[in-house]
Short mmCIF file of C-alpha atoms and ligand atoms in Angstrom, two decimals:
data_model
loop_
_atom_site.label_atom_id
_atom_site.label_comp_id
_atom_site.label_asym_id
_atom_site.label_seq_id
_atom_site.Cartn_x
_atom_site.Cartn_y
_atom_site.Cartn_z
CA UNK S 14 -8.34 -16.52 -0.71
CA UNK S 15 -9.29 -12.63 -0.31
CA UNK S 16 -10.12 -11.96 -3.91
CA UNK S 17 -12.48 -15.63 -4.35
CA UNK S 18 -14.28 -14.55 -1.09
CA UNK S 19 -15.04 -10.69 -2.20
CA UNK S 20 -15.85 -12.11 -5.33
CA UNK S 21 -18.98 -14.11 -3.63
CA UNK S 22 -20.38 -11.65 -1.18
CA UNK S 23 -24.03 -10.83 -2.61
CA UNK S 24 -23.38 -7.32 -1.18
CA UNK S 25 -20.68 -6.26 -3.37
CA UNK S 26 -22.41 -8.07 -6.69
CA UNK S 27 -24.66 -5.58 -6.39
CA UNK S 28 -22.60 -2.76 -7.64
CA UNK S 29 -22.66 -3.34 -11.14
CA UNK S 30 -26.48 -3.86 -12.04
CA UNK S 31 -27.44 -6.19 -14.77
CA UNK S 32 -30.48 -4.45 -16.79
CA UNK S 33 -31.50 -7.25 -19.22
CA UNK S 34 -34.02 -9.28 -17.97
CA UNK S 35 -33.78 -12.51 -20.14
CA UNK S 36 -30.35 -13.93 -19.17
CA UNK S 37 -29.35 -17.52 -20.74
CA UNK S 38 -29.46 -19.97 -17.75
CA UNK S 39 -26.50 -21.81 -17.43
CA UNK S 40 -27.74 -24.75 -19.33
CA UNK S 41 -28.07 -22.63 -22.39
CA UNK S 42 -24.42 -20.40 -22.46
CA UNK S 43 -22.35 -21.04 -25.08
CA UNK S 44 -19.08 -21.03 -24.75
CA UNK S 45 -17.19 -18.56 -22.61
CA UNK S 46 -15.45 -15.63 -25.00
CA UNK S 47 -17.04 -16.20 -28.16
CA UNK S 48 -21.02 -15.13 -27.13
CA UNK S 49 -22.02 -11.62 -29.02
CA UNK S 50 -25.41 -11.80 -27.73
CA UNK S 51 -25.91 -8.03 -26.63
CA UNK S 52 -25.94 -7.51 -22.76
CA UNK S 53 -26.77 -4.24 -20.56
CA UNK S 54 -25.18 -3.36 -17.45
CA UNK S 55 -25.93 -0.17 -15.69
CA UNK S 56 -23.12 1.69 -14.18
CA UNK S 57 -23.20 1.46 -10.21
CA UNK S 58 -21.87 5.28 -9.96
CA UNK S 59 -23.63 8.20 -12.62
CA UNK S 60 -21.41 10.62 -14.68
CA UNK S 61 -21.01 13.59 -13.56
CA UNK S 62 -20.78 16.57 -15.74
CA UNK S 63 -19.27 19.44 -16.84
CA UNK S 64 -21.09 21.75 -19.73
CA UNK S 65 -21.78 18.90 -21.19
CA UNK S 66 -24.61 16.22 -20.83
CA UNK S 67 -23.62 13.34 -19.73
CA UNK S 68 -23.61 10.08 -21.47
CA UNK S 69 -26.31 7.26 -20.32
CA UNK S 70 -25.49 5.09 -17.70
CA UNK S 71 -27.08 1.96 -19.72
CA UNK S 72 -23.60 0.63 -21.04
CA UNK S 73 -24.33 -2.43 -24.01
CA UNK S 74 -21.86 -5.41 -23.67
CA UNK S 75 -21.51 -8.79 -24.43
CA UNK S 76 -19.98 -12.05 -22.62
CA UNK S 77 -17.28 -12.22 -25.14
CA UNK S 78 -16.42 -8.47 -23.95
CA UNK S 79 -16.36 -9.25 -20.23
CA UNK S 80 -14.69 -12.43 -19.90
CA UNK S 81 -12.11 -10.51 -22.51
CA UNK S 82 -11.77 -7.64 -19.80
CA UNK S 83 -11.76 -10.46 -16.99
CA UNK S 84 -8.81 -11.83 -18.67
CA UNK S 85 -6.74 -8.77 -20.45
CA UNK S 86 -7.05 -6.98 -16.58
CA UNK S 87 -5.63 -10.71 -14.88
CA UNK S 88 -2.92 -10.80 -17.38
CA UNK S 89 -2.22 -7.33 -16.51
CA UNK S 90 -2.28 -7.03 -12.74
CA UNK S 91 -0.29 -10.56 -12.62
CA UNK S 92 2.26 -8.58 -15.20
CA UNK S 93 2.57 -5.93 -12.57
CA UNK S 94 3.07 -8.36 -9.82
CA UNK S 95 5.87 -10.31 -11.68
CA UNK S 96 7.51 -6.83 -12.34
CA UNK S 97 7.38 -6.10 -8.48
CA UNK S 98 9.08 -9.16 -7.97
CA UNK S 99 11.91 -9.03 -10.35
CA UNK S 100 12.22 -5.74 -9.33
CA UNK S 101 13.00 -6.48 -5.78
CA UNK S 102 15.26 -9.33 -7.48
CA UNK S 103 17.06 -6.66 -9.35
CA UNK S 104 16.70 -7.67 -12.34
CA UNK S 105 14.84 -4.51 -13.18
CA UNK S 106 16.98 -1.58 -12.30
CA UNK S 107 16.10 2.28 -12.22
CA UNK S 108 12.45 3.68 -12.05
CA UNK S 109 9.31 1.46 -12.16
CA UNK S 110 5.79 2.77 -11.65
CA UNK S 111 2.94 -0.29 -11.57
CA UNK S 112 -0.41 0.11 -12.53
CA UNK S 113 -2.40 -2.13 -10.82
CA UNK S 114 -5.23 -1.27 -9.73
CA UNK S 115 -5.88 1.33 -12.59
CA UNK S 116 -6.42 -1.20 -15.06
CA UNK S 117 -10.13 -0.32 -15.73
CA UNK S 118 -9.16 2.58 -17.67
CA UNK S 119 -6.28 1.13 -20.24
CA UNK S 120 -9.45 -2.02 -20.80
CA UNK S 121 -12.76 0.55 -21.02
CA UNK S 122 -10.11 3.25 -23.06
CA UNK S 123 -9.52 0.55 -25.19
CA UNK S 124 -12.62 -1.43 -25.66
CA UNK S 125 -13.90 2.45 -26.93
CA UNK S 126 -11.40 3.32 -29.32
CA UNK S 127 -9.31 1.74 -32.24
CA UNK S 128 -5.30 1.71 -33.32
CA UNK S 129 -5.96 4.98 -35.43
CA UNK S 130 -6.75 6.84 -32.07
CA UNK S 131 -3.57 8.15 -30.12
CA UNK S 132 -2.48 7.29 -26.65
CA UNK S 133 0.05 8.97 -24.98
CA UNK S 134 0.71 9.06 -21.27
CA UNK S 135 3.75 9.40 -18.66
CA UNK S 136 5.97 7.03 -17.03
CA UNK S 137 2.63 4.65 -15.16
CA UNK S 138 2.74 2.93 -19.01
CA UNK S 139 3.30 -1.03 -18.75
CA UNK S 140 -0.21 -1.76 -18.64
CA UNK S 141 -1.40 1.04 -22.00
CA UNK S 142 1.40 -0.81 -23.94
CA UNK S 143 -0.49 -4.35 -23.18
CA UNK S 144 -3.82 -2.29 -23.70
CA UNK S 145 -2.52 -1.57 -27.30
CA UNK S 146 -1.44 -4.73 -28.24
CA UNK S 147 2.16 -4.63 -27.11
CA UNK S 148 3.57 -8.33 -26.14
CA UNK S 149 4.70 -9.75 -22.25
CA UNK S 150 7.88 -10.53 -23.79
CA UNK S 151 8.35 -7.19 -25.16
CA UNK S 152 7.27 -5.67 -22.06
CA UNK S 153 9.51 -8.05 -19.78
CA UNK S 154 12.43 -7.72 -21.89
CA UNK S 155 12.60 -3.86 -21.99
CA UNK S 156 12.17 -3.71 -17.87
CA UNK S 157 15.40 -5.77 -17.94
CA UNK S 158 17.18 -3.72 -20.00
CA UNK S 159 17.14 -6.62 -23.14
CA UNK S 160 17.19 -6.34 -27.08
CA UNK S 161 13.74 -8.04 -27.24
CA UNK S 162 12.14 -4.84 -25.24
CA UNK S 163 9.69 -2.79 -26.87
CA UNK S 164 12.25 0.49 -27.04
CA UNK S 165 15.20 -2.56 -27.74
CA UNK S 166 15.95 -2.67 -23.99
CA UNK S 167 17.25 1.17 -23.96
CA UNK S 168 13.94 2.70 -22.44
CA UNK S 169 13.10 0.80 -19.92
CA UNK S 170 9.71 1.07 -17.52
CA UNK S 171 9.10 4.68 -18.59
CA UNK S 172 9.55 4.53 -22.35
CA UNK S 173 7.15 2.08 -23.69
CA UNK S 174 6.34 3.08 -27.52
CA UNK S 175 4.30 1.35 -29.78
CA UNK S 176 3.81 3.63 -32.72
CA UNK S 177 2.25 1.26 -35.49
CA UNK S 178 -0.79 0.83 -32.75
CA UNK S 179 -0.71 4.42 -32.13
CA UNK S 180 0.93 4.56 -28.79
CA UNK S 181 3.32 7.55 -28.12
CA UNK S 182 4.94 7.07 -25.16
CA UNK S 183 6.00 6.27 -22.23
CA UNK S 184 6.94 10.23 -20.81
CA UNK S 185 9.10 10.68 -17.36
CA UNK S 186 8.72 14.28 -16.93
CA UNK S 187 5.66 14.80 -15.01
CA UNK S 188 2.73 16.73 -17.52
CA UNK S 189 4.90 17.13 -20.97
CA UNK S 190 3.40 14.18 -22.73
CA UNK S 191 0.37 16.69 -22.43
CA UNK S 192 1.41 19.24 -25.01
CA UNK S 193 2.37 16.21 -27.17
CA UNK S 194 -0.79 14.77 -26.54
CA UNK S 195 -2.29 17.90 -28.22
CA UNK S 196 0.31 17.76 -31.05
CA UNK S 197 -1.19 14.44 -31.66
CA UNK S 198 -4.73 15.99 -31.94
CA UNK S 199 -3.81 18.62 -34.32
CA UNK S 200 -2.16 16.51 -36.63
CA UNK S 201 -5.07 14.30 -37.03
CA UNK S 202 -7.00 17.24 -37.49
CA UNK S 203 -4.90 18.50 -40.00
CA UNK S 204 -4.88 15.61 -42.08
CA UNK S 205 -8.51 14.76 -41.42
CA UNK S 206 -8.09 11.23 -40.81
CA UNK S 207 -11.50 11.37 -38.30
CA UNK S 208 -9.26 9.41 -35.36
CA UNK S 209 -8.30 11.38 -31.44
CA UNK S 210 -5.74 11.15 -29.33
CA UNK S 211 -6.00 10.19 -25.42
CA UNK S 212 -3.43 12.35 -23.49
CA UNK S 213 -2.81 10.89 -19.85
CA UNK S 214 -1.75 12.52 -17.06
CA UNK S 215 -1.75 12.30 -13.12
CA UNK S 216 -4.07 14.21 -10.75
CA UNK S 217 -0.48 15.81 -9.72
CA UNK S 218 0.42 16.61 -13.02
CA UNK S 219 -3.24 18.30 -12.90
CA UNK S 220 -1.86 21.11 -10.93
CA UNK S 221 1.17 21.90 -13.97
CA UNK S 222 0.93 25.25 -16.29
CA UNK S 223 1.57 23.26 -19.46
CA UNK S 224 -1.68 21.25 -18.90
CA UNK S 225 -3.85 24.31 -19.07
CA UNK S 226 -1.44 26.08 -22.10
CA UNK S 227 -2.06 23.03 -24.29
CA UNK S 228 -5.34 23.18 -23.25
CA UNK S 229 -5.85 26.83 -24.11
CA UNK S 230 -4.59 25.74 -27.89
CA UNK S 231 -6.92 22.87 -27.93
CA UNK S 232 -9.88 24.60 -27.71
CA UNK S 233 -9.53 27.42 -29.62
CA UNK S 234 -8.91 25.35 -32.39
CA UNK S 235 -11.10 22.52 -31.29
CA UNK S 236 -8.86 19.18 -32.03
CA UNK S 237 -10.22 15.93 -31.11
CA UNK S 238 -8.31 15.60 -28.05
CA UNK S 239 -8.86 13.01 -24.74
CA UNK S 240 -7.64 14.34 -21.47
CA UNK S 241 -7.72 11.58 -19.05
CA UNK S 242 -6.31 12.54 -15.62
CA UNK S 243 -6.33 9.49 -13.55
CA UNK S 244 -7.43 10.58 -10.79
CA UNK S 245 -5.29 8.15 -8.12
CA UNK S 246 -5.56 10.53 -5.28
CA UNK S 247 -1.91 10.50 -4.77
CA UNK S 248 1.11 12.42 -6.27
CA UNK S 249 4.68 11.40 -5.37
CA UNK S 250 4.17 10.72 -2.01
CA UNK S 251 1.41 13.96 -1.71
CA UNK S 252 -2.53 12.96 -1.17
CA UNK S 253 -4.46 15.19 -4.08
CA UNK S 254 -5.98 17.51 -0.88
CA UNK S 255 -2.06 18.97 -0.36
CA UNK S 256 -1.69 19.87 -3.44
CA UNK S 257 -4.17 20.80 -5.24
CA UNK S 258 -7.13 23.69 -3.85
CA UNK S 259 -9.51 21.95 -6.11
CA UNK S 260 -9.97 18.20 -6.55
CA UNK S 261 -12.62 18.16 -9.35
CA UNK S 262 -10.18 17.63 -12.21
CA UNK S 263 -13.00 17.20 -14.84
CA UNK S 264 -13.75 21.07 -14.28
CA UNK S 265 -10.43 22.70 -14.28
CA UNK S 266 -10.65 22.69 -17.89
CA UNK S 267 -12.88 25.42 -17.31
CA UNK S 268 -14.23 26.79 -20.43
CA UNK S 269 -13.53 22.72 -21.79
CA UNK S 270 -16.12 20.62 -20.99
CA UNK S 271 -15.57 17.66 -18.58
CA UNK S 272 -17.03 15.01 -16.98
CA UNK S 273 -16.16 12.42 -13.95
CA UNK S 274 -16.46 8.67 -14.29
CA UNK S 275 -16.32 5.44 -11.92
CA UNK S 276 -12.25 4.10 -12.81
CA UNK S 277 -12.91 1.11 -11.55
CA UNK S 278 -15.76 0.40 -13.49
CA UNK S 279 -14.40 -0.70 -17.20
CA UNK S 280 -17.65 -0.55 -18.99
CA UNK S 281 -18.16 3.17 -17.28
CA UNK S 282 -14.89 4.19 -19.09
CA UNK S 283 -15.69 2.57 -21.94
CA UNK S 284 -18.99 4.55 -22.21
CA UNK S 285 -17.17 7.30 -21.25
CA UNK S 286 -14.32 7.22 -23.71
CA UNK S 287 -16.91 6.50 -26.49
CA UNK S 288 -18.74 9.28 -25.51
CA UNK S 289 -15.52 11.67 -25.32
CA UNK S 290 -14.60 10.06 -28.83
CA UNK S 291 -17.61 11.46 -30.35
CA UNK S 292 -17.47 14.65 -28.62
CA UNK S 293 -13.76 15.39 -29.40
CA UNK S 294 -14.68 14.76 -33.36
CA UNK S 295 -17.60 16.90 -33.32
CA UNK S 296 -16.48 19.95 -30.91
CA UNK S 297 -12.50 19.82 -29.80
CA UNK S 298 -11.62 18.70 -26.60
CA UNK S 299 -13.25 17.31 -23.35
CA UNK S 300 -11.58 15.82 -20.09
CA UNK S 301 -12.28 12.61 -18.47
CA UNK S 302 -11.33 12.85 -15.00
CA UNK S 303 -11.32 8.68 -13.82
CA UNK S 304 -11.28 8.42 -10.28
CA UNK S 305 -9.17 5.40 -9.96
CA UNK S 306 -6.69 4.09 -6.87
CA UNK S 307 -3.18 2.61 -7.10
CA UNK S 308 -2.34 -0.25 -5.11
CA UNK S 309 1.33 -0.30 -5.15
CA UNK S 310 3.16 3.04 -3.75
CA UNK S 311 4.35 5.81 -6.40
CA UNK S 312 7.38 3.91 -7.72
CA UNK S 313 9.34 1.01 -6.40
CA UNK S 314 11.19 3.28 -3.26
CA UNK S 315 7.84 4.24 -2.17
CA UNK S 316 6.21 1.84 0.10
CA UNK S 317 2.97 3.36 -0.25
CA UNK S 318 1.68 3.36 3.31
CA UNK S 319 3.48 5.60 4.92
CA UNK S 320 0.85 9.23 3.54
CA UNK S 321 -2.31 6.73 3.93
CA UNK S 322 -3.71 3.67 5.47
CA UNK S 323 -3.31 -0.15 4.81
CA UNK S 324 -6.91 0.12 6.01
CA UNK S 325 -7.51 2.57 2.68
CA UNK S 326 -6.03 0.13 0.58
CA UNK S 327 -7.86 -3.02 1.90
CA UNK S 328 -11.33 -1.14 1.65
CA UNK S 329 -10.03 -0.11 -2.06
CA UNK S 330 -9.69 -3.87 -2.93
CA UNK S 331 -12.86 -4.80 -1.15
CA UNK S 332 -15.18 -2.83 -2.60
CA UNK S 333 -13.38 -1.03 -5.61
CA UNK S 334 -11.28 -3.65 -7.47
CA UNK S 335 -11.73 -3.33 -11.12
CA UNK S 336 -11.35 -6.81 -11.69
CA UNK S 337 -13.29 -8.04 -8.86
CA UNK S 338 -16.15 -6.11 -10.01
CA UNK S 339 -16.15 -8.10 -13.67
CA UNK S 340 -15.76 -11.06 -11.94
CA UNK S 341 -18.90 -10.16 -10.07
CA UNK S 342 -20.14 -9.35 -13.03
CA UNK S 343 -19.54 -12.28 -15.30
CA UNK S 344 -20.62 -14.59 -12.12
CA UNK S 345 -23.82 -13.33 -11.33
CA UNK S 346 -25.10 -13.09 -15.39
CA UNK S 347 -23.71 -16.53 -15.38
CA UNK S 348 -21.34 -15.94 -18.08
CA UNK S 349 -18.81 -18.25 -17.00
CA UNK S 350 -18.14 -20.50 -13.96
CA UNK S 351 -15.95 -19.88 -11.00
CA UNK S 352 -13.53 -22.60 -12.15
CA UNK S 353 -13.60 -21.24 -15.66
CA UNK S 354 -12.42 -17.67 -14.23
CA UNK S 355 -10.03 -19.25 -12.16
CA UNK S 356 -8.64 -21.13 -14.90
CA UNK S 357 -8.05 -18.05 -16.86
CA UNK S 358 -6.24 -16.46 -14.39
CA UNK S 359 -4.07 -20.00 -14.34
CA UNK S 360 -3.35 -19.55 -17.65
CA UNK S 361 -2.33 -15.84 -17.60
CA UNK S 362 -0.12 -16.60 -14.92
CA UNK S 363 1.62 -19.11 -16.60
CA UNK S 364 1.71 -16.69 -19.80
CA UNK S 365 3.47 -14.06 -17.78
CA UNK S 366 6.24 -16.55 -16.27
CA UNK S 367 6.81 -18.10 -20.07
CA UNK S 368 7.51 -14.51 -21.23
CA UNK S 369 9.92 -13.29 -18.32
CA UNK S 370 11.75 -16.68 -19.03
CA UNK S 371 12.36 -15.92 -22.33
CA UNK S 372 12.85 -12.07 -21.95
CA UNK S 373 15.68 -13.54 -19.59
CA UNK S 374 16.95 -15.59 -22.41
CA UNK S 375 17.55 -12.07 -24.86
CA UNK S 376 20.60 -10.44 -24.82
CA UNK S 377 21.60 -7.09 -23.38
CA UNK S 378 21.63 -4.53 -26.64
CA UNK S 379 25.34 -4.48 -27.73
CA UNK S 380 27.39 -1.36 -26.94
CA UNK S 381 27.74 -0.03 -30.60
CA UNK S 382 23.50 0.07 -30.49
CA UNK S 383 23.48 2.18 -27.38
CA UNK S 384 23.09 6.13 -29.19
CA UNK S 385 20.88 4.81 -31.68
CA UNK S 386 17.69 6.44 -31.79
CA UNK S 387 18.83 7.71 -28.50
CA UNK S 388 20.94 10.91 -29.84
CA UNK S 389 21.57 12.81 -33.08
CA UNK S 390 24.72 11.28 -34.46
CA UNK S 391 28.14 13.21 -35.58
CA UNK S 392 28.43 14.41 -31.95
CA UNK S 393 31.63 12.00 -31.23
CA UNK S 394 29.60 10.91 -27.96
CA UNK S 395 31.00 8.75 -25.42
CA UNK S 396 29.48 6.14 -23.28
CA UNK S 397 31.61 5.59 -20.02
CA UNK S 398 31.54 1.74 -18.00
CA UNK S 399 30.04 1.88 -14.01
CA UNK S 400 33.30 3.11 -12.89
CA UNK S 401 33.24 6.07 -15.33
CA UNK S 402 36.66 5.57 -16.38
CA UNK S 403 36.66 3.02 -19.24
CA UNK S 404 34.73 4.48 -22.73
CA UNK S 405 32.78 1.55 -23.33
CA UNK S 406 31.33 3.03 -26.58
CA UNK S 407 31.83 6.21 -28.84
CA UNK S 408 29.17 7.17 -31.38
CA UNK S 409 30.28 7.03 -34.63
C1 TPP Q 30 8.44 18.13 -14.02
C2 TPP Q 30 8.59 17.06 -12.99
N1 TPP Q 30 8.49 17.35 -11.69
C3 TPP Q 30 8.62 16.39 -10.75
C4 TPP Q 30 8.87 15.08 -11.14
C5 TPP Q 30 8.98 13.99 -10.06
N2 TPP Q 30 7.70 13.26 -10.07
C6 TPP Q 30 7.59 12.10 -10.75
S1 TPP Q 30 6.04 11.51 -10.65
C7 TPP Q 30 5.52 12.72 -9.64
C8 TPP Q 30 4.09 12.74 -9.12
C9 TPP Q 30 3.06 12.75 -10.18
O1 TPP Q 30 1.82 12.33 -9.66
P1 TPP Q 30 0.56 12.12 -10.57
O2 TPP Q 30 0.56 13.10 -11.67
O3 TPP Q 30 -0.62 12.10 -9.68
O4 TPP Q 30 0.77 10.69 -11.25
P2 TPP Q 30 0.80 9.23 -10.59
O5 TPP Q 30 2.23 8.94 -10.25
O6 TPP Q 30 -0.09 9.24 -9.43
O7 TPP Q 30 0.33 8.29 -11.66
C10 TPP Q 30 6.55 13.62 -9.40
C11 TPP Q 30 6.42 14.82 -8.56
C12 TPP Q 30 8.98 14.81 -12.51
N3 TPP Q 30 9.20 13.58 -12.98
N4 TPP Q 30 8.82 15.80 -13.43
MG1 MG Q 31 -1.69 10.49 -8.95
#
């Protein structure tokens, strides 16, 4: 297998550099996911910043942390597979972005931050929901269109909420959940509850006006807001060179400081994020540009090879993979076994295909649901069948 044989090649376990130099032998290790014993990895690619200084690249984890990451990013890119497939089944119908590949930055965001801090991003938002503690089932069920869904099967892919964990969306229009984002920031500030919010957005929705307006606010009255553009490299179908004059996101903030971190490295964006947390609280907002890479093309209609190379995506997965990397990771501080990282991703597999069989098993919402929370009611809306003849439902 591709990903077992990367994951051996000596040349590759060198990119993430293990600092400490008294590592339990195998003999020793107790068992995987529970040991707290304090670890420190150096990041294989520096920070760079923006008037700011950037954080150390000396990032402090544990075994429990990585094998967590090793399993929370399986359980994620497998989610993303399944979704391809049932997509191509049609059991999923109308837009579907997957996020594998990026899943460093929903893990490191996460591993940095607590349920008090805001996310918010756009319509690449299956894997944040997980990141925040969102279910599979919930997550299969509302890509099918079923009452068990997160958003009660009326959302779909790009409207994943989770608002008791502090996760606001799920946006379709390219750059608005940006403005939000900052909304977010100023009501925390305003109530002083000492928490951020993480706005995400695109490296084509970089290039919008109502990034830099929101900004503008932002800063002038210094709310603890997160601007993460993940940096993919790729709008719809557009490599980041067409469209935008200048690449280095973390500086187009300008007067906002900024700084530019390995995507693919979780503990980098955790160290990051921390960092940015901390910042954000103390002196208003800073962006985190992640130079990440998505595997799969811009949405489901979008092969994805036709404005680059299969060869760009293969050397991505060779030397890039987020996952890959931990499982470097975990290998060579002898965290964990082979077999005992293979049997996690056995079970996460088996956790994804338990949760699309019962998603399956949840009813479509009933007609007489479908305006709830959807539109203001007294309207008299209707709701026409596929033919648009028949008024399936009128809102009372
Ligand atoms: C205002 C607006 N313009 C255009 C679109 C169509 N559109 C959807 S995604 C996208 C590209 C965005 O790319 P990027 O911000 O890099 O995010 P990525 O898809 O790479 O995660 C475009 C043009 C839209 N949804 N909204
Ligand atoms: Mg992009």
């Amino acid at each position: 297998m591709a990903l077992s044989r990367a994951a051996s090649s000596p040349s590759r376990a060198a990119l993430l550099k293990p600092l400490a130099a008294a590592i339990s032998s195998s003999l020793f290790r107790r068992p995987i996911s529970t040991d707290t014993t304090p670890i420190t990895v150096e990041t294989s690619v520096p920070f760079t910043a923006h008037r700011c200084e950037a954080p150390s690249r000396t990032v402090e984890t544990t075994a429990e942390e990585l094998v967590g990451f090793f399993r929370t990013m399986a359980l994620m890119r497998r989610a993303e597979i399944a979704a391809d497939s049932l997509y191509k089944a049609k059991l999923i119908r109308g837009f579907c972005h997957l996020y594998d590949g990026q899943e460093a930055v929903a893990i490191g965001m996460e591993a940095a931050i607590t349920k008090k801090d805001c996310i918010i991003t756009a319509y690449r938002d299956h894997c944040i929901y997980l990141g925040r503690g969102g279910t599979l089932l919930e997550v299969f069920a509302e890509l099918m269109g079923r009452q068990a869904g997160c958003s009660k099967g009326k959302g779909g892919s790009m409207h994943f909420y989770k608002k008791d964990a502090g996760f606001y969306g799920g946006h379709g229009i390219v750059g608005a959940q940006i403005p939000l984002g900052i909304g977010l920031a100023f009501a925390q500030k305003y109530k002083k509850d000492e928490s951020v919010s993480f706005a995400l957005y695109g490296d084509g929705a970089a290039n919008q006006g109502q990034l830099f307006e929101a900004l503008n606010m932002a800063a002038l009255w210094d709310l603890p807001a997160i601007l993460v553009c993940e940096n993919n490299h790729y709008g719809m179908g557009t490599a980041e060179w067409r469209a935008a004059k200048s690449p280095a996101y973390y500086k187009r903030g300008d007067y906002v400081p900024g700084l530019k971190v390995d995507g693919m490295d979780a503990l980098a964006v955790k160290q990051a994020c921390k960092f940015a947390k901390e910042h954000a609280l103390k002196n208003g907002p800073i962006i985190l540009e992640m130079d990440t890479y998505r595997y799969h093309g811009h949405s489901m209609s979008d092969p994805g090879s036709t404005y680059r190379t299969r060869d760009e995506i293969s050397g991505v997965r060779q030397e890039r993979d987020p996952i890959e990397r931990i499982r470097k990771l975990v290998l060579s501080l002898d965290l964990a076994t082979e077999k005992e990282l293979k049997d996690i991703e056995k079970e996460v597999r088996k956790e994804v295909d338990d949760a699309i069989a019962q998603a399956k098993e949840s009813p479509m919402p009933d007609p007489s649901e479908l305006f709830t929370n959807v539109y203001v009611k007294g309207y008299g809306v209707e709701s026409f069948g596929a033919d648009r003849k028949e008024v399936r439902a009128v809102l009372p």
